[in-house]
mmCIF file of C-alpha atoms and ligand atoms in Angstrom:
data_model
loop_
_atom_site.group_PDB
_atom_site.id
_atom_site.type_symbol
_atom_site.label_atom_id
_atom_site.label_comp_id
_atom_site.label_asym_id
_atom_site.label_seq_id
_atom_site.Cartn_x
_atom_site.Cartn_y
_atom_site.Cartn_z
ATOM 1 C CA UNK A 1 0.000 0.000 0.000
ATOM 2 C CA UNK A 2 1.392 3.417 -0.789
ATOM 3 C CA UNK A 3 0.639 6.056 1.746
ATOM 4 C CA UNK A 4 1.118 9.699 0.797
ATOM 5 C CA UNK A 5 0.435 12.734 1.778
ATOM 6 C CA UNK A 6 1.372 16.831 2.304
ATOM 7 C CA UNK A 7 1.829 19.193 4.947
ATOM 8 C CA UNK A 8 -1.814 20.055 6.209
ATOM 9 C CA UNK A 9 -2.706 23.487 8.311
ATOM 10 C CA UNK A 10 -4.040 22.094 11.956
ATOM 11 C CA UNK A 11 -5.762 25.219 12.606
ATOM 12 C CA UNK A 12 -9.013 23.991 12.273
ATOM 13 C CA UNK A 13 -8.570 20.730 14.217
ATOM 14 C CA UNK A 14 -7.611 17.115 13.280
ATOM 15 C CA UNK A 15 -11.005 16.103 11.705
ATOM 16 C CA UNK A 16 -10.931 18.963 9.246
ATOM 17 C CA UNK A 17 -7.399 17.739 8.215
ATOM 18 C CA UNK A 18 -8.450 14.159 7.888
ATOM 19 C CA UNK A 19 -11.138 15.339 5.553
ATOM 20 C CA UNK A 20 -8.951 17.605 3.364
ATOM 21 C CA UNK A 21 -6.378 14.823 3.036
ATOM 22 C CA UNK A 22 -9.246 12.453 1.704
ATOM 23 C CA UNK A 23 -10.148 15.516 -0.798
ATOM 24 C CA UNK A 24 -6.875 15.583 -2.091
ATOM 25 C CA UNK A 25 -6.559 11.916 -2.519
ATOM 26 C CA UNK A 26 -4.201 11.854 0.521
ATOM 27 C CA UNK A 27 -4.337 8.660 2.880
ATOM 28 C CA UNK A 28 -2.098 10.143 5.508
ATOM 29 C CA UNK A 29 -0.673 13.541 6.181
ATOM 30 C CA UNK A 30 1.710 15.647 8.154
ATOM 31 C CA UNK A 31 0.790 18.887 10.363
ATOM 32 C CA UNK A 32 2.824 21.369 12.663
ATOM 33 C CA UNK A 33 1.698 20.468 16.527
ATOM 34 C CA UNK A 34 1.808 24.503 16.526
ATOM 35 C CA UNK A 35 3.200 27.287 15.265
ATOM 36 C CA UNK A 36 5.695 26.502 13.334
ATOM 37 C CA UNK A 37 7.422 29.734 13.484
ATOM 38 C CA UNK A 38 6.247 31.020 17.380
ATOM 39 C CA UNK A 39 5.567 28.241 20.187
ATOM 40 C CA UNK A 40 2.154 28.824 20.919
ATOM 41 C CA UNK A 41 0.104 25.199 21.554
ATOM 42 C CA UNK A 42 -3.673 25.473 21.561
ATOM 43 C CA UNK A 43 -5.488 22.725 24.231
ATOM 44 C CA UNK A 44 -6.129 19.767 23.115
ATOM 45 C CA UNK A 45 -9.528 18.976 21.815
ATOM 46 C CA UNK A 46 -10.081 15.650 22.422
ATOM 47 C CA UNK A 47 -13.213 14.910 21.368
ATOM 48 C CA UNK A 48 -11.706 16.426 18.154
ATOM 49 C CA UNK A 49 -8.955 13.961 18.696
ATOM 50 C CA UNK A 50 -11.326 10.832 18.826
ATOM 51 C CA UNK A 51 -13.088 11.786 16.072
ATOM 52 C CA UNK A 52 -10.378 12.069 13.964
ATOM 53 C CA UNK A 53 -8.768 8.687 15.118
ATOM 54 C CA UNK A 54 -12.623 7.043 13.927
ATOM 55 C CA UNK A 55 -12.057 8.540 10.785
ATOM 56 C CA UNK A 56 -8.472 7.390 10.075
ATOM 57 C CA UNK A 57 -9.205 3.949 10.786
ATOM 58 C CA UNK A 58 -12.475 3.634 8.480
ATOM 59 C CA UNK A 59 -10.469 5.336 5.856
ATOM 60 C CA UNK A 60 -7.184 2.651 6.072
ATOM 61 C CA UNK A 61 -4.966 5.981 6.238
ATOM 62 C CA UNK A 62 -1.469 4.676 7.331
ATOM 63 C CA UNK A 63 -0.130 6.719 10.434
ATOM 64 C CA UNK A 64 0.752 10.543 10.248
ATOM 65 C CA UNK A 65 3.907 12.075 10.747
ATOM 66 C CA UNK A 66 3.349 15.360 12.693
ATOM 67 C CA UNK A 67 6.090 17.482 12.568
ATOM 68 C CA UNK A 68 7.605 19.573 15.690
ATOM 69 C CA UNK A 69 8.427 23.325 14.884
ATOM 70 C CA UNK A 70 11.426 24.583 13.205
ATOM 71 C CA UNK A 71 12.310 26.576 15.924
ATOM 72 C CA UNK A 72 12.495 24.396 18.458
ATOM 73 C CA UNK A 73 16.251 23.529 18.704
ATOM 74 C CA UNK A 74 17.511 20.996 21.284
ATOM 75 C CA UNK A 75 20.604 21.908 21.358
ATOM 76 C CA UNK A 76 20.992 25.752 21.216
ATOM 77 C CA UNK A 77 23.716 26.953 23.559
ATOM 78 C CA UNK A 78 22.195 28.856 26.150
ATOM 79 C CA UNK A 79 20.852 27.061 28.683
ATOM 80 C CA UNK A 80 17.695 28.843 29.396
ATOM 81 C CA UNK A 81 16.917 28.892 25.654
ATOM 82 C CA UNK A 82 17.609 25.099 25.417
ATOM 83 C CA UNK A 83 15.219 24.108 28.600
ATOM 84 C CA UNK A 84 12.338 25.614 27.127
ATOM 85 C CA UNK A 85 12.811 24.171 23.862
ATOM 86 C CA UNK A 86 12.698 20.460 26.016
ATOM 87 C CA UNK A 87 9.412 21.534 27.573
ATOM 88 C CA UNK A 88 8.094 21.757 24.101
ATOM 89 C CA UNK A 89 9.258 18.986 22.803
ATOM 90 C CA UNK A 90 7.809 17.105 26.193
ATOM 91 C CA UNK A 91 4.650 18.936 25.754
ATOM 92 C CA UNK A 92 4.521 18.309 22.146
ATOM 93 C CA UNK A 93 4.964 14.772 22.474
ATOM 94 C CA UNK A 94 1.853 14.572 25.397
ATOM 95 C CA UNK A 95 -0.500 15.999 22.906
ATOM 96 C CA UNK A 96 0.401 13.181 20.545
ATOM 97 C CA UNK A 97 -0.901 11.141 23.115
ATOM 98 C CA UNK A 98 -4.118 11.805 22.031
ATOM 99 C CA UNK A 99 -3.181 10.516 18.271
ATOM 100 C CA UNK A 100 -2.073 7.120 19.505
ATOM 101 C CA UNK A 101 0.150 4.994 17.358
ATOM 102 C CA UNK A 102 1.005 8.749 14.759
ATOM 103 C CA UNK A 103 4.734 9.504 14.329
ATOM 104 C CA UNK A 104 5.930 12.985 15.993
ATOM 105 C CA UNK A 105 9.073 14.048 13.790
ATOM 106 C CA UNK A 106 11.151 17.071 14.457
ATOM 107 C CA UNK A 107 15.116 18.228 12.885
ATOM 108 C CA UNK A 108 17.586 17.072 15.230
ATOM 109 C CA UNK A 109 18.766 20.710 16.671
ATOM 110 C CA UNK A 110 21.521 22.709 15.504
ATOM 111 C CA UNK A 111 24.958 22.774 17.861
ATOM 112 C CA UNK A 112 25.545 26.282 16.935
ATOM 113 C CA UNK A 113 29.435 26.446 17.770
ATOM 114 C CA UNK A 114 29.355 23.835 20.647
ATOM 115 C CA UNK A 115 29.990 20.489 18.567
ATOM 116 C CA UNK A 116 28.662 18.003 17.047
ATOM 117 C CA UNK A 117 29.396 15.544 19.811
ATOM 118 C CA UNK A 118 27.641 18.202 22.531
ATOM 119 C CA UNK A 119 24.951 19.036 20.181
ATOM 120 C CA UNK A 120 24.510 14.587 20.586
ATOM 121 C CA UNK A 121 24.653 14.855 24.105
ATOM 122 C CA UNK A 122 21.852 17.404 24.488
ATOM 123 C CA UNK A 123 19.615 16.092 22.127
ATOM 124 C CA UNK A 124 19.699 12.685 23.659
ATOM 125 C CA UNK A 125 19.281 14.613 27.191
ATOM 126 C CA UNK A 126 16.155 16.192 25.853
ATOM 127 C CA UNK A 127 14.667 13.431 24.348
ATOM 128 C CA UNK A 128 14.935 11.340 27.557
ATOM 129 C CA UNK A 129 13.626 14.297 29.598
ATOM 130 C CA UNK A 130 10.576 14.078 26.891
ATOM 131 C CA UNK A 131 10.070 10.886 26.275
ATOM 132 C CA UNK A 132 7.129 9.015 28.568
ATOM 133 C CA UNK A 133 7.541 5.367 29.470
ATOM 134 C CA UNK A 134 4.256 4.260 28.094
ATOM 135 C CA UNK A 135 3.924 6.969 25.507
ATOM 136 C CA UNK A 136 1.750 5.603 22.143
ATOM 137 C CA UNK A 137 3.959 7.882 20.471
ATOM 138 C CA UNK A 138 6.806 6.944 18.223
ATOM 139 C CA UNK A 139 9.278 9.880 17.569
ATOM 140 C CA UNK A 140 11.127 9.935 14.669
ATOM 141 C CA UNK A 141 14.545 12.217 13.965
ATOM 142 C CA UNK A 142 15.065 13.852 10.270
ATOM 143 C CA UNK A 143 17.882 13.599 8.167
ATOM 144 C CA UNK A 144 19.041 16.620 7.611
ATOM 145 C CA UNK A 145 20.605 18.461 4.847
ATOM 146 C CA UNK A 146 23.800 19.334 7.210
ATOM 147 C CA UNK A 147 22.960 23.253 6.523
ATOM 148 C CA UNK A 148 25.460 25.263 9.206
ATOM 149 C CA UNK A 149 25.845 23.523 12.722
ATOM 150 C CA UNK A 150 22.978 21.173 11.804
ATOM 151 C CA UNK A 151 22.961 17.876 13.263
ATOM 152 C CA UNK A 152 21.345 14.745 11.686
ATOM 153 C CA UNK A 153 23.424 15.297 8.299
ATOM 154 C CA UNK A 154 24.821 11.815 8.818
ATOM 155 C CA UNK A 155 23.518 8.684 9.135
ATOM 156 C CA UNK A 156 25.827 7.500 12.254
ATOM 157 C CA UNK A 157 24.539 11.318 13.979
ATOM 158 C CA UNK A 158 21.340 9.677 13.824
ATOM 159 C CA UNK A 159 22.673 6.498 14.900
ATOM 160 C CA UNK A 160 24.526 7.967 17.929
ATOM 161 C CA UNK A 161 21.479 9.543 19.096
ATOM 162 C CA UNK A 162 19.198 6.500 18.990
ATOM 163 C CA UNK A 163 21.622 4.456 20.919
ATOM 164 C CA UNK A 164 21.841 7.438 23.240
ATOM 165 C CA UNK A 165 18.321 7.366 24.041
ATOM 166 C CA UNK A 166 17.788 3.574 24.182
ATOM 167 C CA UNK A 167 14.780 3.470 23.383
ATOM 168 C CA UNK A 168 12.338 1.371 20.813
ATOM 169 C CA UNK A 169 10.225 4.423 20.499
ATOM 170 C CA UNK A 170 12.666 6.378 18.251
ATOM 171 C CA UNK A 171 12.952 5.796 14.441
ATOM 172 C CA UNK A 172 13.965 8.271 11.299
ATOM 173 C CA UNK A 173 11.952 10.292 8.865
ATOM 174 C CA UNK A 174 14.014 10.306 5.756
ATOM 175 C CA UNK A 175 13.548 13.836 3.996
ATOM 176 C CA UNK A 176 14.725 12.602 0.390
ATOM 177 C CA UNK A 177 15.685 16.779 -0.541
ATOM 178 C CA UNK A 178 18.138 16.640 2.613
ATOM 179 C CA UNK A 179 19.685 13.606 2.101
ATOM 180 C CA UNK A 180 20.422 14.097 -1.014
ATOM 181 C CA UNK A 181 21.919 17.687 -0.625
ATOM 182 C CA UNK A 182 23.801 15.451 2.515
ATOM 183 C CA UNK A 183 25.981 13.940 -0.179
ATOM 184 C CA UNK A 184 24.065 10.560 -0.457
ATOM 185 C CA UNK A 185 23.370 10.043 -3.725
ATOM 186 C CA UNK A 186 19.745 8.353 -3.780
ATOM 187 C CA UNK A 187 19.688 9.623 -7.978
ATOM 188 C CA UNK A 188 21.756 7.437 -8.914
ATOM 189 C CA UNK A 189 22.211 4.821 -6.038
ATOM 190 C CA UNK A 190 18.832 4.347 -4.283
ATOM 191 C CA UNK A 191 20.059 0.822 -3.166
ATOM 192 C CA UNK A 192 23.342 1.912 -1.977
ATOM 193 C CA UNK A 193 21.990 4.739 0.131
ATOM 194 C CA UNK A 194 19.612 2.487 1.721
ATOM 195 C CA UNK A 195 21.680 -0.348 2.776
ATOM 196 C CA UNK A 196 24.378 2.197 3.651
ATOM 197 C CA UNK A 197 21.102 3.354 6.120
ATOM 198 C CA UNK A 198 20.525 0.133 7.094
ATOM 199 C CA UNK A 199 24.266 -1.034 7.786
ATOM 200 C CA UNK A 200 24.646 2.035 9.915
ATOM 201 C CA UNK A 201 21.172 2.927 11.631
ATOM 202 C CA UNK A 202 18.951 -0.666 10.950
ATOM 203 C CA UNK A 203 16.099 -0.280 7.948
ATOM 204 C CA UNK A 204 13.515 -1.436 10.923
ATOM 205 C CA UNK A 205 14.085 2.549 12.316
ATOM 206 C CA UNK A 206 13.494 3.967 8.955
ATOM 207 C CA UNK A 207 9.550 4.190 9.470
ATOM 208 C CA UNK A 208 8.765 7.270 7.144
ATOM 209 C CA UNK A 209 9.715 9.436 4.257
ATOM 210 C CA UNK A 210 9.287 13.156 3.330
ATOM 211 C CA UNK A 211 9.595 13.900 -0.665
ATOM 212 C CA UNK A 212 10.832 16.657 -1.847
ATOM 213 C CA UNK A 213 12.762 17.528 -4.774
ATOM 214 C CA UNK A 214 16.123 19.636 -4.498
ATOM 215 C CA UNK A 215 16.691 23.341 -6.009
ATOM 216 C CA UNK A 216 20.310 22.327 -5.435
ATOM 217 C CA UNK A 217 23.268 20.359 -6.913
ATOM 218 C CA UNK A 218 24.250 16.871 -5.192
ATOM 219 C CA UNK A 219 25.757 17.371 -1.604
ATOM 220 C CA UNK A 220 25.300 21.178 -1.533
ATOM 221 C CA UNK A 221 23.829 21.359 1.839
ATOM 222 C CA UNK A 222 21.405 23.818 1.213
ATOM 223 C CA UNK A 223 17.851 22.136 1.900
ATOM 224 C CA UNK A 224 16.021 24.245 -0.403
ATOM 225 C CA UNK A 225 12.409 21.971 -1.528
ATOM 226 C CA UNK A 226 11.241 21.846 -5.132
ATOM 227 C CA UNK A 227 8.404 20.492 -6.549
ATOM 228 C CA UNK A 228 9.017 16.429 -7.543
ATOM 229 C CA UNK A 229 10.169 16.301 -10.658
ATOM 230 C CA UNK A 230 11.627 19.779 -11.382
ATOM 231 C CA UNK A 231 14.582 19.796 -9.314
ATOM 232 C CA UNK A 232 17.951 17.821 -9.166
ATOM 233 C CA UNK A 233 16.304 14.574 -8.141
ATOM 234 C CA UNK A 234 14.245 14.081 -10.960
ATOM 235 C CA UNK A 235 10.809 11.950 -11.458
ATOM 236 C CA UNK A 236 12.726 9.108 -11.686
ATOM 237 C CA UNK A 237 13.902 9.066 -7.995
ATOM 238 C CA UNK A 238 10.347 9.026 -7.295
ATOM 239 C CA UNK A 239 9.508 6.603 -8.870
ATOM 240 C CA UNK A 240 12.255 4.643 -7.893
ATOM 241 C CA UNK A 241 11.188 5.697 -4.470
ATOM 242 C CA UNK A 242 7.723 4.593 -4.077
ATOM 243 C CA UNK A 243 8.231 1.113 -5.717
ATOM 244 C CA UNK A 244 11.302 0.314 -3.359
ATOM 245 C CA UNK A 245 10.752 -3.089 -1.970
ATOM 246 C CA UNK A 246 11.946 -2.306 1.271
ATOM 247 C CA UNK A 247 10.410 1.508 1.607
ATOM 248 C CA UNK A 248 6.735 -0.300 0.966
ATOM 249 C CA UNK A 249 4.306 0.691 3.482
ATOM 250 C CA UNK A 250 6.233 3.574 4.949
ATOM 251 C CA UNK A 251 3.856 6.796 5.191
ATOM 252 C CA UNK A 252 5.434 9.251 2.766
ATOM 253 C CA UNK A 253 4.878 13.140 2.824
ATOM 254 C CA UNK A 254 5.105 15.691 0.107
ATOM 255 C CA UNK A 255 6.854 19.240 1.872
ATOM 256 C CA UNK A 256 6.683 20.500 -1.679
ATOM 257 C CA UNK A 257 6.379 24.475 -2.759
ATOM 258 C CA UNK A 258 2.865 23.815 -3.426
ATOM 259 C CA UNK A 259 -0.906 24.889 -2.529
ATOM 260 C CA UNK A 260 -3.573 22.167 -2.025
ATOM 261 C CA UNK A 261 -4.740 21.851 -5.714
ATOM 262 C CA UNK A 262 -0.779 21.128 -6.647
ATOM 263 C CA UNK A 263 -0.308 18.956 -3.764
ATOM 264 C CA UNK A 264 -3.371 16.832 -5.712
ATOM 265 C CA UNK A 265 -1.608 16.526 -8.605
ATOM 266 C CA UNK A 266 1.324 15.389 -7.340
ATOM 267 C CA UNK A 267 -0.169 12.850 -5.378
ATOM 268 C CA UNK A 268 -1.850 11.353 -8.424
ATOM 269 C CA UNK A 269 1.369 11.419 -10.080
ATOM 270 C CA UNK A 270 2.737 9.341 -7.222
ATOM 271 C CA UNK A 271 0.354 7.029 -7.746
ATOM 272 C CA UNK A 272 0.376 6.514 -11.240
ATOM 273 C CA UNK A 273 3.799 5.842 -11.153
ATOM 274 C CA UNK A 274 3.488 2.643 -8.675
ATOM 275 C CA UNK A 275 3.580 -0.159 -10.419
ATOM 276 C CA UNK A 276 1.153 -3.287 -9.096
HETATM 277 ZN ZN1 ZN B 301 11.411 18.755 8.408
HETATM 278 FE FE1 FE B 302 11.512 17.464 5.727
HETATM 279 FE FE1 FE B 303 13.884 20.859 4.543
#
């Protein structure tokens, strides 16, 4: 089954997104758990909640990959700075709660200065601060395009954190624009790339994908989106993509420049291009 989806605006509540992503011919989507530039949270509705997690079930959608704000970074260097952005992430992760068995992804942090080894450390200390015991929620780390201090550019960044945390919960969204402005060439090497992933991290973390196309040249570390198909990935990287044996299943989710009606289109194309 392929599962795709875009980038959806929460603002008007989880069943309103469920029912745009069925317009669109979407069968799971992503959404901000607030704002993704400030860090205001409404409460949780959770009758809303409920309603929505009815829906998704009668409609087979495969699990949604919310996605925590771009400003929330882990491991910024001052300390009071850094300590809210773990009650965030903490509080973040208890409203997923209420979306049992969805993924929560977020970028890694950025060390700013302090290291990529530090910029580990904290991360891992904030995700253990976060994480509940019994939490329904998994949380997944992106790859990341290794823009400035970012950290997540490399697969054993990823790795180093998931051991750090020790925990079954934790998996990786990979973003298909930032790995391949990383310097790993999924173009012309899909298979490499991913057994690379799985020799480093384990394919059973990989659990699910954001497409995007690249504005820039292979391992330029810029992490600038394009629509599929018109930048340096190409359409056949997609459709390499979405008929990958071992990427089958995995939720994936368009963070294209697009409106609605173009996120449609692309969708279709998607799905014309799987083969049965
Ligand atoms: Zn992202
Ligand atoms: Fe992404
Ligand atoms: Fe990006």
């Amino acid at each position: 089954m392929l599962y795709l989806g875009c980038h959806l605006s929460a603002s008007n509540g989880n069943v309103t997104m469920v029912n745009t992503a069925m317009e669109l011919g979407a069968n799971t989507f992503a959404f901000f758990t607030r704002n993704p530039r400030g860090s205001r949270a409404k409460e949780v509705d959770i009758a809303d909640c409920e309603r929505a997690m009815k829906l998704l079930s009668e409609n087979h959608f495969g699990k949604l990959v919310a996605h925590g704000a771009y400003t929330m970074n882990l491991c910024t260097a001052r300390e009071k700075d850094r300590l809210f952005a773990w009650d965030i992430l903490k509080d973040d992760l208890y409203r997923m709660g209420f979306l049992p068995g969805n993924f929560y992804n977020f970028h890694p942090g950025s060390h700013v200065g302090q290291g990529t080894e530090e910029g580990i450390r904290q991360i891992v200390a904030a995700l253990q601060y976060a994480m509940e015991q019994d939490s329904p929620v998994t949380v997944l780390l992106e790859t990341m395009a290794g823009k400035g201090s970012e950290v997540g550019g490399r697969f054993e960044e990823l790795k180093a954190i998931i051991d750090g945390v020790g925990s079954e919960k934790i998996g990786v969204c990979m973003d298909t624009c930032h790995v391949y402005d990383a310097g790993y060439d999924i173009v012309n090497d899909l298979d490499g790339v991913l057994q690379e992933f799985d020799e480093i991290i384990g394919l059973d973390r990989l659990q699910a994908l954001h497409l995007n196309d690249s504005k820039n040249p292979f391992a330029s570390h810029k992490d600038r989106h394009e629509c599929i198909g018109s930048g340096s990935l190409g359409l056949e990287t997609f459709q390499n993509i979405v008929n990958h044996p071992k990427l089958k299943g995995k939720p994936m989710i368009l963070e294209t420049p697009n409106e609605l009606p173009d996120y449609a289109r692309e969708i279709a194309l998607l799905r014309q291009m799987e083969r049965e």
